[in-house]
mmCIF file of C-alpha atoms in Angstrom:
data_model
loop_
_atom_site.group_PDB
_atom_site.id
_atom_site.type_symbol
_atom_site.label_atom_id
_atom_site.label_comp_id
_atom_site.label_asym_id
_atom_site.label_seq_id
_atom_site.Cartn_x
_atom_site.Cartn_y
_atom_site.Cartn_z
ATOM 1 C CA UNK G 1 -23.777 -11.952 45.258
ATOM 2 C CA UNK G 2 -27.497 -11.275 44.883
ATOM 3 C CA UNK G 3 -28.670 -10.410 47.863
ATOM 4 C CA UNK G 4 -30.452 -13.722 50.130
ATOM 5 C CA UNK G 5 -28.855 -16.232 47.490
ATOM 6 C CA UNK G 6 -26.677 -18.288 48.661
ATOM 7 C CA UNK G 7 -24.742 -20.588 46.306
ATOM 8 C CA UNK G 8 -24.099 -24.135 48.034
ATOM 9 C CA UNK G 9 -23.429 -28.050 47.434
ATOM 10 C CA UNK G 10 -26.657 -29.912 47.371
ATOM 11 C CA UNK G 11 -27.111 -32.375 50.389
ATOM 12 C CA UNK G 12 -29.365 -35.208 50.694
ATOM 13 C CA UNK G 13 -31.744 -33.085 52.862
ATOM 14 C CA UNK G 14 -32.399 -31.354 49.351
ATOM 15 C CA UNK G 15 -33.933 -34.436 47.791
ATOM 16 C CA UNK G 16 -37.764 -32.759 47.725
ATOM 17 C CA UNK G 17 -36.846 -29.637 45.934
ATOM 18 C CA UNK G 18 -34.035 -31.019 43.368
ATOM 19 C CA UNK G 19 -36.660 -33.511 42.099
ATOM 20 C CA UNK G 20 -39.298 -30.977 42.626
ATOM 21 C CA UNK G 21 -37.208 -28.651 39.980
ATOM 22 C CA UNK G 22 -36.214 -31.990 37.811
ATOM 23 C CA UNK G 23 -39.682 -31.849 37.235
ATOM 24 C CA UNK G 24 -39.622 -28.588 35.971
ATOM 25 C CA UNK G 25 -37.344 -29.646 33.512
ATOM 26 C CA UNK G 26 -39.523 -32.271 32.224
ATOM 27 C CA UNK G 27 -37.643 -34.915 34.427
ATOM 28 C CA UNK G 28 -40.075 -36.824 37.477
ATOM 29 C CA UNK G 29 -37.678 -38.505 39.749
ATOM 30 C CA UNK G 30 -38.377 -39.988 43.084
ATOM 31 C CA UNK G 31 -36.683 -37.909 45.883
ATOM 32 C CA UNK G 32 -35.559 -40.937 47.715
ATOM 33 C CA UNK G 33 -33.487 -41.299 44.316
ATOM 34 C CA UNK G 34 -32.169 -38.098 44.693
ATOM 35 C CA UNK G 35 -31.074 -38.295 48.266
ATOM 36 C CA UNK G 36 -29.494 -41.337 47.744
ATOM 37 C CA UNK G 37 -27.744 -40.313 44.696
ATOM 38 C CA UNK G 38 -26.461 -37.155 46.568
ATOM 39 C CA UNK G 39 -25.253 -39.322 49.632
ATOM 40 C CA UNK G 40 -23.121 -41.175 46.927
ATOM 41 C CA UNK G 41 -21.679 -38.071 45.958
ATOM 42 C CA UNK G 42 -19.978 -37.086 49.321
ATOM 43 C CA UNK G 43 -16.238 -37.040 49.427
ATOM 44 C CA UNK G 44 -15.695 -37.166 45.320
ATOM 45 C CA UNK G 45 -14.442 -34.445 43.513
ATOM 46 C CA UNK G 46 -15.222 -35.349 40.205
ATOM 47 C CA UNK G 47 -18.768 -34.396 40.432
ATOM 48 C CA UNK G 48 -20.742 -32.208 42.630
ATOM 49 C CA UNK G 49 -24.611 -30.781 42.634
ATOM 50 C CA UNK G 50 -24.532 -26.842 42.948
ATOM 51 C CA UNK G 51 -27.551 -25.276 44.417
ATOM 52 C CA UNK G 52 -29.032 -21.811 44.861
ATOM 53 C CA UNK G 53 -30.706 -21.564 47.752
ATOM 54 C CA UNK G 54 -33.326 -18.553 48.442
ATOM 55 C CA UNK G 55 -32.114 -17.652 52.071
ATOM 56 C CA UNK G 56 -34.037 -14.416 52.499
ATOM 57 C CA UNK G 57 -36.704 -17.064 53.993
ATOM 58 C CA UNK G 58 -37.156 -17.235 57.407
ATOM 59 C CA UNK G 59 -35.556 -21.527 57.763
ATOM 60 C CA UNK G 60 -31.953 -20.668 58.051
ATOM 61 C CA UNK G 61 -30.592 -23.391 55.221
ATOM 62 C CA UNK G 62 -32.777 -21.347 52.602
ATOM 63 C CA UNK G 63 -35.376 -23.163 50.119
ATOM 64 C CA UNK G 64 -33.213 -24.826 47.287
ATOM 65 C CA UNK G 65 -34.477 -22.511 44.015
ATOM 66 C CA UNK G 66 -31.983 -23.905 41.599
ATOM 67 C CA UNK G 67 -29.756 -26.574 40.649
ATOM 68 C CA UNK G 68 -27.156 -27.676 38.568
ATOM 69 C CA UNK G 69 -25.089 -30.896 38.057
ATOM 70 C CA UNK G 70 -21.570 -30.839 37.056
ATOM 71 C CA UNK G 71 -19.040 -33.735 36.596
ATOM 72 C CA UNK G 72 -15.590 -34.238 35.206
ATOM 73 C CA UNK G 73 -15.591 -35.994 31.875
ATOM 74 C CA UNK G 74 -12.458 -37.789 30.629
ATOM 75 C CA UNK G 75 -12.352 -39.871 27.130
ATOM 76 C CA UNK G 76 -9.370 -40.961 26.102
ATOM 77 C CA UNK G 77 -9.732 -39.627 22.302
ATOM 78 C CA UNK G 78 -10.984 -35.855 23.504
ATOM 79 C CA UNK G 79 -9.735 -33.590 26.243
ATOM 80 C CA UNK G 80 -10.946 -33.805 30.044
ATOM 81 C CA UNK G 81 -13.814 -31.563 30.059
ATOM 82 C CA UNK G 82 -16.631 -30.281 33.128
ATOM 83 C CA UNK G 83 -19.646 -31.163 31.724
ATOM 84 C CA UNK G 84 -23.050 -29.445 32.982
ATOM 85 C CA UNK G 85 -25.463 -32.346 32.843
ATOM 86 C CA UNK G 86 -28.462 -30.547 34.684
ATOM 87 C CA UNK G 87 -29.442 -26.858 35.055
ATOM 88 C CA UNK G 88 -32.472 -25.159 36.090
ATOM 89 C CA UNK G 89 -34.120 -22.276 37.977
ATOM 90 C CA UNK G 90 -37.302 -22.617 39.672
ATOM 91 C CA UNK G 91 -39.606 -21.511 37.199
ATOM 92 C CA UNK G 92 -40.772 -18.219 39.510
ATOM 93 C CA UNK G 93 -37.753 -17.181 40.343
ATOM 94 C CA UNK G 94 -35.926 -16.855 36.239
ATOM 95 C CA UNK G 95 -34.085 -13.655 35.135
ATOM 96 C CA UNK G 96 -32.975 -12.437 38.492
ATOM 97 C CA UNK G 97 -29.238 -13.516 37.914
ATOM 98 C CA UNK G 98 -29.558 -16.644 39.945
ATOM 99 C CA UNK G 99 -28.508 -18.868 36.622
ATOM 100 C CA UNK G 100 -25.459 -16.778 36.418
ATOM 101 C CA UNK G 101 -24.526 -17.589 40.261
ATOM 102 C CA UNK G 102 -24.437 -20.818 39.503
ATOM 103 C CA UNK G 103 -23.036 -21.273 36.370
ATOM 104 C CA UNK G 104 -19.961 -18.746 37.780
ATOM 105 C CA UNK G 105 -19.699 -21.123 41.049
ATOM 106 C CA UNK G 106 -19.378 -24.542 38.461
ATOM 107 C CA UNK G 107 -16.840 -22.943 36.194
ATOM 108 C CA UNK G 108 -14.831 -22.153 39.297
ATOM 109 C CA UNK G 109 -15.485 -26.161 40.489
ATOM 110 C CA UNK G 110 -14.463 -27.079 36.677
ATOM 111 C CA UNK G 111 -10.934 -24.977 37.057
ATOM 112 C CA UNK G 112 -10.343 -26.356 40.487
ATOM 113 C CA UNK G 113 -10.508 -29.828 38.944
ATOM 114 C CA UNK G 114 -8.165 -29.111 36.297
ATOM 115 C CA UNK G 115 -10.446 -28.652 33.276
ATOM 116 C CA UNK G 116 -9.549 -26.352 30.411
ATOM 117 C CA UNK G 117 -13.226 -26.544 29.825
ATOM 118 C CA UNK G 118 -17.034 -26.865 30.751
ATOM 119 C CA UNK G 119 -19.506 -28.012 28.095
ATOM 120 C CA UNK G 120 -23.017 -28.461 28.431
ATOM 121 C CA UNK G 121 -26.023 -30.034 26.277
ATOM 122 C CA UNK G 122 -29.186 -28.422 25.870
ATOM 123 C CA UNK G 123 -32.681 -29.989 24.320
ATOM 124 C CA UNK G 124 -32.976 -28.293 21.036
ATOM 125 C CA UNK G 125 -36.812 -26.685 21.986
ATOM 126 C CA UNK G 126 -35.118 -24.632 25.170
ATOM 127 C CA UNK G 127 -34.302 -21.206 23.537
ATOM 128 C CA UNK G 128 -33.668 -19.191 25.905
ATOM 129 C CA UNK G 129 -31.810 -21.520 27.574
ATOM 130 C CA UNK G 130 -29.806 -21.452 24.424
ATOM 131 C CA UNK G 131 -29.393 -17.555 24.870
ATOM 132 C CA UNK G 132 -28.544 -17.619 28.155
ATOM 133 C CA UNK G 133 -25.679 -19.799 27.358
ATOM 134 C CA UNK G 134 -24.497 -18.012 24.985
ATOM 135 C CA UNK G 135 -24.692 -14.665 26.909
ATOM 136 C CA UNK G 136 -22.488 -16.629 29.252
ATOM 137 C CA UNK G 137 -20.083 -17.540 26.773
ATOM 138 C CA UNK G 138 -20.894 -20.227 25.557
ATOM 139 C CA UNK G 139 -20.328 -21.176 21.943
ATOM 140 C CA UNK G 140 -22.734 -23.666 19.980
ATOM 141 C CA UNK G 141 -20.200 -26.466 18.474
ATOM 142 C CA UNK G 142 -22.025 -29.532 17.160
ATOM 143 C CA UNK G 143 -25.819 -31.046 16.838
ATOM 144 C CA UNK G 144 -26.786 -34.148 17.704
ATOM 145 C CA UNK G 145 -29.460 -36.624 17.968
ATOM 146 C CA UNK G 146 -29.445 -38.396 21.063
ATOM 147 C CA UNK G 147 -30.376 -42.746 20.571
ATOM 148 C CA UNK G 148 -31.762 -44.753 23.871
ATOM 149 C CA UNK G 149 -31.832 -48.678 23.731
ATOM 150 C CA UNK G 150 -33.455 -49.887 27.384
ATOM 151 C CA UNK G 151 -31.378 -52.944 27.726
ATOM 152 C CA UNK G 152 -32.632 -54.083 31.269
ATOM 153 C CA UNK G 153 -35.604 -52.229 32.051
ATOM 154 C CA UNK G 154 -37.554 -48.825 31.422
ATOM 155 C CA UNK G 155 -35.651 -45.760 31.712
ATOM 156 C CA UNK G 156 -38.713 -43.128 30.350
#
């Protein structure tokens, strides 16, 4: 492991800088959202919020740097998948290998919960997100367009 990374579940505690790197992606998001949504998480194990944290720092829990969301996926025409429904680096700290921590820590989450396989989705304008993937193993399968219909309220 890359020395003063430290690959970890998220906790609530985390809120600031997992909406802090949603943003990054182009997602805003409240972090009293986030820590509530993580609080709702404890004790399931078909879905868990991986972190990176940068403990070289001097706070001992380390400054969260990187997330990604993973959940088990079950339709009853396809086969139970992991699906990665989040990733991202902080933007400063890209191409050091901290991606590849994380993405090695959820495929070892998606085999503990008994899937064959992890997929992922990623927006068509994110290139080297694509190549990263792909370096990982990843092969391209389908394109889609994704639809939204608010049906209660604003989503954004």
């Amino acid at each position: 492991m890359k020395v003063g990374i430290r690959i970890d579940r998220a906790a609530p505690e985390d809120a600031p800088d997992l909406a802090r790197l949603a943003g990054q992606l182009g997602y805003p998001v409240n972090p009293g959202a986030v820590a509530e949504a993580i609080a709702g998480m404890a004790g399931r194990d078909d879905e868990a919020v991986i972190v990176a944290r940068d403990s070289s720092l001097l706070d001992v829990e380390g400054r969260v740097i990187g997330w990604t969301s993973v959940a088990v996926v079950r339709h009853f025409y396809t086969p139970t998948v992991a699906e990665i429904s989040g990733f991202v680096v902080d933007e400063s700290c890209r191409k050091g290998g901290i991606g590849t921590l994380m993405m090695a820590e959820a495929e070892r989450w998606a085999a503990a919960a008994g899937c064959p396989a992890i997929r992922l989705r990623a927006n068509a304008i994110r290139l080297d997100a694509h190549r990263f993937y792909e370096r990982l193993g990843f092969r391209r399968t389908k394109q889609q367009i994704v639809f939204v219909k608010e049906i209660g309220g604003k989503i954004s």
